[in-house]
Amino acid sequence: MEFDTWLDDVPKHFARDGDIVMSHVLTVLSSVFPDGEDYFVRSVEAVRDRIEDPRLREDVEGFIGQESMHGREHRALNERLGELGYPTRAIGAYVRGLTTFRERLQSERGNLAVTAGLEHYTATLAETLLTDPQARAEVGHDGVRHLLLWHALEEAEHKAVAFDVYQHVGGTERMRIATMWVIHMSFVLETSIWTLISLAMDPAARRHPLRVLRSLRRLRRSPFTSPRLLRQLLQYNRRGFHPNDRDTTQLVAEWRSRLFGSEGDLRELLAG
Ligand SMILES: [Fe+2]
Ligand SMILES: [Fe+2]
């Protein structure tokens, strides 16, 4: 997969209508992915040899392959966004520091609980992007949207793998749910703080505070902050939850063909 050439002309405020806050939020998310996904891969790899179920083992191989590819493509986007003045490197370094710290303190199960919880975030964001045309439109730039759609498709495909591995190695419901509460709080806090830092570093945001305020108001009506999405995130905290409770096989099949079918937008990328 090579998105590089599609990302050459990404403008600084690439979101729809040059929306300033949405551009910063999406950049913060993209900056978190490579090092975050490396951590997911390490969490799963740590217990790979203990998985006896051949189907789960196969899923794990697929998961590791997909997450490594996502990191690579997001690094290309982040490099471009870094050139445009976004603090993508600093965010990456922060995530690396945080995950190293976690790995020192936490058990293997603890890391898997974090990975499974964050995979519910990526699966929920992915489902929003794949089902809601408004969410897709908000991304703005075609190259960035294609990269996110490809990523979303694969996140929806493997959304249960880390969860199943966590349960397979004896992860409890109690730890899973408690970990998710911490994730809810830290995700909102960290994303907000990095978005504010990123905005503060943007000369256009400093020059046009009204534009930032208008854009913030718009964010509140966005599909990415909708009550429906928040409810879906919180479903994970229910006892007995499983990612496949939401059946997205049809959605995944539809987008496989939309992106990679004979008329698919990304077919050439796959061929090349
Ligand atoms: Fe991913
Ligand atoms: Fe994932």
PDB file of C-alpha atoms in Angstrom, residues 5 20 28 49 56 62 69 71 91 94 115 117 124 126 144 148 155 170 186 206 208 217 228 246 248:
ATOM      1  CA  THR A   5       1.822  10.193  -3.756  1.00  0.00           C
ATOM      2  CA  ILE A  20      -9.296  24.378  11.482  1.00  0.00           C
ATOM      3  CA  VAL A  28      -3.633  14.377  16.576  1.00  0.00           C
ATOM      4  CA  ASP A  49       2.984 -18.514  21.530  1.00  0.00           C
ATOM      5  CA  LEU A  56      -7.306 -17.231  16.881  1.00  0.00           C
ATOM      6  CA  GLY A  62      -3.614 -10.994  10.365  1.00  0.00           C
ATOM      7  CA  MET A  69       0.898  -1.532   7.674  1.00  0.00           C
ATOM      8  CA  GLY A  71       1.645   2.489  11.188  1.00  0.00           C
ATOM      9  CA  ILE A  91       2.921  13.478  19.854  1.00  0.00           C
ATOM     10  CA  TYR A  94       4.810  11.237  23.892  1.00  0.00           C
ATOM     11  CA  THR A 115      -5.106  -2.720  23.597  1.00  0.00           C
ATOM     12  CA  GLY A 117     -10.107  -1.094  24.947  1.00  0.00           C
ATOM     13  CA  THR A 124     -16.205   2.708  16.800  1.00  0.00           C
ATOM     14  CA  ALA A 126     -14.166   3.162  11.899  1.00  0.00           C
ATOM     15  CA  VAL A 144      -6.427  11.551   3.651  1.00  0.00           C
ATOM     16  CA  LEU A 148      -8.628   6.678   6.730  1.00  0.00           C
ATOM     17  CA  GLU A 155     -10.086  -1.908  11.985  1.00  0.00           C
ATOM     18  CA  GLY A 170      -7.531 -15.280  31.222  1.00  0.00           C
ATOM     19  CA  SER A 186      -7.265   9.632  29.317  1.00  0.00           C
ATOM     20  CA  ARG A 206      -3.753  32.659  16.666  1.00  0.00           C
ATOM     21  CA  HIS A 208      -8.278  34.186  13.675  1.00  0.00           C
ATOM     22  CA  ARG A 217     -19.090  24.913  17.540  1.00  0.00           C
ATOM     23  CA  ARG A 228     -24.676   7.930  19.313  1.00  0.00           C
ATOM     24  CA  ARG A 246     -22.379  -5.385  16.638  1.00  0.00           C
ATOM     25  CA  THR A 248     -20.375  -5.395  10.854  1.00  0.00           C
TER      26      THR A 248
END
